[in-house]
PDB file of C-alpha atoms in Angstrom:
ATOM      1  CA  MET A   1     -28.587 -44.631 -42.064  1.00 94.00           C
ATOM      2  CA  ALA A   2     -28.559 -45.573 -45.727  1.00 94.00           C
ATOM      3  CA  LEU A   3     -27.543 -43.543 -48.740  1.00 94.00           C
ATOM      4  CA  GLN A   4     -28.705 -44.792 -52.097  1.00 92.00           C
ATOM      5  CA  GLY A   5     -27.995 -43.780 -55.645  1.00 88.00           C
ATOM      6  CA  PRO A   6     -26.569 -45.044 -58.914  1.00 84.00           C
ATOM      7  CA  SER A   7     -22.889 -45.741 -59.388  1.00 84.00           C
ATOM      8  CA  GLY A   8     -20.854 -42.539 -59.254  1.00 84.00           C
ATOM      9  CA  SER A   9     -23.523 -40.470 -57.483  1.00 86.00           C
ATOM     10  CA  GLY A  10     -21.357 -39.666 -54.444  1.00 90.00           C
ATOM     11  CA  LYS A  11     -22.547 -42.202 -51.874  1.00 93.00           C
ATOM     12  CA  THR A  12     -19.076 -43.034 -50.538  1.00 95.00           C
ATOM     13  CA  TYR A  13     -17.875 -39.442 -50.384  1.00 95.00           C
ATOM     14  CA  SER A  14     -21.095 -38.278 -48.733  1.00 96.00           C
ATOM     15  CA  SER A  15     -20.918 -41.127 -46.217  1.00 97.00           C
ATOM     16  CA  LEU A  16     -17.396 -40.134 -45.241  1.00 97.00           C
ATOM     17  CA  LEU A  17     -18.417 -36.516 -44.724  1.00 97.00           C
ATOM     18  CA  LEU A  18     -21.405 -37.591 -42.624  1.00 98.00           C
ATOM     19  CA  ALA A  19     -19.202 -39.896 -40.560  1.00 98.00           C
ATOM     20  CA  TYR A  20     -16.733 -37.105 -39.922  1.00 98.00           C
ATOM     21  CA  GLY A  21     -19.617 -34.841 -38.935  1.00 98.00           C
ATOM     22  CA  ILE A  22     -20.598 -37.394 -36.298  1.00 98.00           C
ATOM     23  CA  THR A  23     -17.106 -38.090 -34.899  1.00 97.00           C
ATOM     24  CA  LYS A  24     -14.950 -35.068 -35.752  1.00 98.00           C
ATOM     25  CA  ASP A  25     -12.142 -37.655 -35.818  1.00 98.00           C
ATOM     26  CA  TRP A  26     -11.134 -39.515 -38.990  1.00 97.00           C
ATOM     27  CA  SER A  27      -9.379 -42.198 -36.925  1.00 97.00           C
ATOM     28  CA  LYS A  28     -12.762 -43.292 -35.510  1.00 98.00           C
ATOM     29  CA  ILE A  29     -14.184 -44.052 -38.983  1.00 98.00           C
ATOM     30  CA  ALA A  30     -13.924 -47.355 -40.862  1.00 98.00           C
ATOM     31  CA  VAL A  31     -15.214 -48.261 -44.302  1.00 97.00           C
ATOM     32  CA  ILE A  32     -16.157 -51.874 -45.022  1.00 97.00           C
ATOM     33  CA  ASP A  33     -15.406 -51.726 -48.735  1.00 96.00           C
ATOM     34  CA  SER A  34     -16.890 -54.186 -51.236  1.00 94.00           C
ATOM     35  CA  GLU A  35     -16.569 -51.634 -54.042  1.00 90.00           C
ATOM     36  CA  ASN A  36     -13.118 -52.670 -55.304  1.00 88.00           C
ATOM     37  CA  HIS A  37     -11.136 -50.236 -53.110  1.00 89.00           C
ATOM     38  CA  SER A  38     -13.240 -47.190 -54.034  1.00 88.00           C
ATOM     39  CA  ALA A  39     -13.098 -45.930 -50.426  1.00 90.00           C
ATOM     40  CA  GLU A  40      -9.378 -45.351 -50.870  1.00 90.00           C
ATOM     41  CA  LEU A  41     -10.120 -42.722 -53.530  1.00 92.00           C
ATOM     42  CA  TYR A  42     -10.956 -40.250 -50.769  1.00 95.00           C
ATOM     43  CA  SER A  43      -7.897 -40.799 -48.567  1.00 93.00           C
ATOM     44  CA  SER A  44      -7.033 -37.112 -48.916  1.00 95.00           C
ATOM     45  CA  LEU A  45      -9.960 -36.328 -46.591  1.00 96.00           C
ATOM     46  CA  GLY A  46      -8.262 -37.860 -43.567  1.00 96.00           C
ATOM     47  CA  PRO A  47      -6.760 -41.009 -42.026  1.00 96.00           C
ATOM     48  CA  TYR A  48      -9.808 -43.306 -41.801  1.00 97.00           C
ATOM     49  CA  TYR A  49      -9.629 -47.099 -41.898  1.00 97.00           C
ATOM     50  CA  VAL A  50     -10.624 -49.339 -44.794  1.00 96.00           C
ATOM     51  CA  CYS A  51     -11.559 -53.003 -44.437  1.00 95.00           C
ATOM     52  CA  PRO A  52     -11.651 -54.403 -47.985  1.00 95.00           C
ATOM     53  CA  LEU A  53     -14.008 -57.293 -48.725  1.00 96.00           C
ATOM     54  CA  THR A  54     -13.660 -59.690 -51.617  1.00 94.00           C
ATOM     55  CA  SER A  55     -16.084 -62.041 -53.293  1.00 94.00           C
ATOM     56  CA  PRO A  56     -18.050 -63.964 -52.215  1.00 95.00           C
ATOM     57  CA  PHE A  57     -19.815 -61.165 -50.339  1.00 97.00           C
ATOM     58  CA  THR A  58     -21.507 -63.342 -47.750  1.00 97.00           C
ATOM     59  CA  PRO A  59     -23.514 -61.864 -44.884  1.00 98.00           C
ATOM     60  CA  GLU A  60     -21.113 -63.628 -42.544  1.00 98.00           C
ATOM     61  CA  GLN A  61     -18.129 -61.790 -44.064  1.00 97.00           C
ATOM     62  CA  TYR A  62     -19.866 -58.453 -43.484  1.00 98.00           C
ATOM     63  CA  MET A  63     -20.765 -59.423 -39.905  1.00 98.00           C
ATOM     64  CA  ASP A  64     -17.140 -60.387 -39.184  1.00 98.00           C
ATOM     65  CA  ALA A  65     -16.036 -56.976 -40.483  1.00 98.00           C
ATOM     66  CA  ILE A  66     -18.598 -55.188 -38.302  1.00 98.00           C
ATOM     67  CA  ARG A  67     -17.361 -57.099 -35.229  1.00 98.00           C
ATOM     68  CA  LEU A  68     -13.755 -56.192 -36.098  1.00 97.00           C
ATOM     69  CA  CYS A  69     -14.722 -52.508 -36.223  1.00 97.00           C
ATOM     70  CA  GLU A  70     -16.521 -52.762 -32.887  1.00 97.00           C
ATOM     71  CA  LYS A  71     -13.485 -54.389 -31.243  1.00 97.00           C
ATOM     72  CA  SER A  72     -11.246 -51.669 -32.702  1.00 96.00           C
ATOM     73  CA  ASP A  73     -13.125 -48.806 -30.999  1.00 93.00           C
ATOM     74  CA  ILE A  74     -14.467 -47.466 -34.284  1.00 98.00           C
ATOM     75  CA  GLU A  75     -17.359 -45.045 -33.783  1.00 98.00           C
ATOM     76  CA  VAL A  76     -18.782 -44.913 -37.323  1.00 98.00           C
ATOM     77  CA  VAL A  77     -18.812 -47.842 -39.733  1.00 98.00           C
ATOM     78  CA  ILE A  78     -19.589 -47.215 -43.380  1.00 98.00           C
ATOM     79  CA  ILE A  79     -20.691 -50.316 -45.254  1.00 98.00           C
ATOM     80  CA  ASP A  80     -19.957 -49.556 -48.887  1.00 95.00           C
ATOM     81  CA  SER A  81     -22.023 -51.310 -50.236  1.00 90.00           C
ATOM     82  CA  VAL A  82     -24.726 -53.560 -48.802  1.00 95.00           C
ATOM     83  CA  THR A  83     -25.874 -54.248 -52.358  1.00 93.00           C
ATOM     84  CA  HIS A  84     -23.225 -56.935 -52.796  1.00 95.00           C
ATOM     85  CA  GLU A  85     -24.524 -58.907 -49.800  1.00 96.00           C
ATOM     86  CA  TRP A  86     -28.055 -58.957 -51.235  1.00 95.00           C
ATOM     87  CA  GLU A  87     -26.833 -59.867 -54.746  1.00 94.00           C
ATOM     88  CA  HIS A  88     -24.798 -62.714 -53.233  1.00 96.00           C
ATOM     89  CA  LEU A  89     -27.880 -64.069 -51.470  1.00 96.00           C
ATOM     90  CA  LEU A  90     -29.986 -63.769 -54.622  1.00 95.00           C
ATOM     91  CA  ASP A  91     -27.387 -65.807 -56.537  1.00 95.00           C
ATOM     92  CA  TYR A  92     -27.205 -68.329 -53.703  1.00 96.00           C
ATOM     93  CA  HIS A  93     -30.999 -68.677 -53.716  1.00 96.00           C
ATOM     94  CA  ALA A  94     -31.119 -69.085 -57.494  1.00 94.00           C
ATOM     95  CA  ASN A  95     -28.715 -72.015 -57.259  1.00 94.00           C
ATOM     96  CA  LEU A  96     -30.482 -73.878 -54.469  1.00 95.00           C
ATOM     97  CA  PRO A  97     -32.191 -77.088 -55.587  1.00 93.00           C
ATOM     98  CA  GLY A  98     -35.896 -77.673 -55.173  1.00 90.00           C
ATOM     99  CA  ASN A  99     -38.792 -75.352 -54.583  1.00 92.00           C
ATOM    100  CA  SER A 100     -37.886 -71.677 -54.926  1.00 90.00           C
ATOM    101  CA  PHE A 101     -40.350 -70.609 -52.224  1.00 93.00           C
ATOM    102  CA  THR A 102     -39.098 -73.032 -49.581  1.00 93.00           C
ATOM    103  CA  ALA A 103     -35.478 -72.261 -50.516  1.00 93.00           C
ATOM    104  CA  TRP A 104     -35.927 -68.812 -48.954  1.00 95.00           C
ATOM    105  CA  ALA A 105     -35.838 -70.554 -45.567  1.00 95.00           C
ATOM    106  CA  LYS A 106     -32.092 -70.979 -46.125  1.00 94.00           C
ATOM    107  CA  VAL A 107     -31.576 -67.387 -47.255  1.00 96.00           C
ATOM    108  CA  THR A 108     -33.746 -65.224 -45.021  1.00 96.00           C
ATOM    109  CA  PRO A 109     -32.106 -66.120 -41.680  1.00 97.00           C
ATOM    110  CA  ARG A 110     -28.668 -65.206 -43.033  1.00 97.00           C
ATOM    111  CA  HIS A 111     -29.871 -61.832 -44.322  1.00 97.00           C
ATOM    112  CA  ASN A 112     -31.797 -61.165 -41.104  1.00 97.00           C
ATOM    113  CA  ALA A 113     -28.657 -61.907 -39.063  1.00 98.00           C
ATOM    114  CA  PHE A 114     -26.756 -59.350 -41.160  1.00 98.00           C
ATOM    115  CA  ILE A 115     -29.461 -56.725 -40.643  1.00 97.00           C
ATOM    116  CA  GLN A 116     -29.469 -57.448 -36.894  1.00 98.00           C
ATOM    117  CA  ALA A 117     -25.674 -57.065 -36.777  1.00 98.00           C
ATOM    118  CA  ILE A 118     -26.129 -53.583 -38.234  1.00 98.00           C
ATOM    119  CA  MET A 119     -29.054 -52.677 -35.986  1.00 97.00           C
ATOM    120  CA  GLN A 120     -27.415 -53.985 -32.792  1.00 97.00           C
ATOM    121  CA  SER A 121     -23.943 -52.592 -33.479  1.00 97.00           C
ATOM    122  CA  SER A 122     -22.355 -50.412 -30.826  1.00 97.00           C
ATOM    123  CA  CYS A 123     -21.160 -48.211 -33.716  1.00 98.00           C
ATOM    124  CA  HIS A 124     -23.089 -45.746 -35.818  1.00 98.00           C
ATOM    125  CA  VAL A 125     -23.581 -47.494 -39.179  1.00 98.00           C
ATOM    126  CA  ILE A 126     -23.967 -45.810 -42.548  1.00 98.00           C
ATOM    127  CA  CYS A 127     -24.790 -48.099 -45.472  1.00 97.00           C
ATOM    128  CA  THR A 128     -24.600 -47.326 -49.150  1.00 96.00           C
ATOM    129  CA  VAL A 129     -27.025 -48.969 -51.559  1.00 94.00           C
ATOM    130  CA  ARG A 130     -26.738 -48.988 -55.323  1.00 88.00           C
ATOM    131  CA  THR A 131     -29.808 -48.142 -57.347  1.00 84.00           C
ATOM    132  CA  LYS A 132     -30.220 -48.794 -61.027  1.00 74.00           C
ATOM    133  CA  GLN A 133     -30.105 -45.951 -63.508  1.00 67.00           C
ATOM    134  CA  ASP A 134     -32.974 -46.097 -65.974  1.00 67.00           C
ATOM    135  CA  TYR A 135     -33.599 -43.842 -68.916  1.00 66.00           C
ATOM    136  CA  ILE A 136     -36.680 -42.508 -70.593  1.00 71.00           C
ATOM    137  CA  LEU A 137     -36.908 -40.931 -74.037  1.00 75.00           C
ATOM    138  CA  VAL A 138     -38.126 -37.354 -74.132  1.00 78.00           C
ATOM    139  CA  GLU A 139     -38.660 -35.093 -77.087  1.00 82.00           C
ATOM    140  CA  LYS A 140     -36.346 -32.110 -77.297  1.00 82.00           C
ATOM    141  CA  ASN A 141     -36.167 -29.924 -80.381  1.00 85.00           C
ATOM    142  CA  GLY A 142     -38.098 -32.506 -82.364  1.00 85.00           C
ATOM    143  CA  LYS A 143     -35.740 -35.377 -81.441  1.00 84.00           C
ATOM    144  CA  GLN A 144     -36.043 -38.264 -79.002  1.00 81.00           C
ATOM    145  CA  VAL A 145     -33.194 -38.049 -76.491  1.00 76.00           C
ATOM    146  CA  PRO A 146     -32.511 -40.186 -73.415  1.00 72.00           C
ATOM    147  CA  GLU A 147     -32.954 -38.561 -70.044  1.00 69.00           C
ATOM    148  CA  GLY A 148     -31.673 -40.298 -66.936  1.00 61.00           C
ATOM    149  CA  TRP A 149     -33.711 -40.913 -63.854  1.00 55.00           C
ATOM    150  CA  VAL A 150     -33.260 -43.148 -60.865  1.00 51.00           C
ATOM    151  CA  LYS A 151     -35.550 -46.081 -60.260  1.00 53.00           C
ATOM    152  CA  VAL A 152     -35.289 -47.440 -56.730  1.00 52.00           C
ATOM    153  CA  TYR A 153     -35.438 -51.200 -56.297  1.00 52.00           C
ATOM    154  CA  PRO A 154     -36.060 -52.152 -52.682  1.00 53.00           C
ATOM    155  CA  ALA A 155     -33.875 -54.797 -51.098  1.00 48.00           C
TER     156      ALA A 155
END
């Protein structure tokens, strides 16, 4: 499952509530946290586990964390957020020498392995995905004012 929204929209909190709904046991939930310890903000909900990740957010680092959760008898893994893995690979691709098109041959297998680790996991996996917040100008009372809306950028 994936929950997407802009920063501050409640993805982490909602993921934790969904995970608890699945397990009914906080001790069977782990958050793989690449969001600078944001998962710890909700520790009052219950005693779930947090596996903090630090830069660089490689697919391999995420896969190691998933395997750790599987070995630890975790039932629901929350990956908060998969956005950092994709951004890491985009930066990696941008810095590869040579033809941009052929350089994807070095990127795609790593991303596909990460996706397969999620899909083949023995745990339920909930991913959070950041979306960008865009604004449009609308007229209200004769003035142009910004109004927020979410534009989804596929990974």
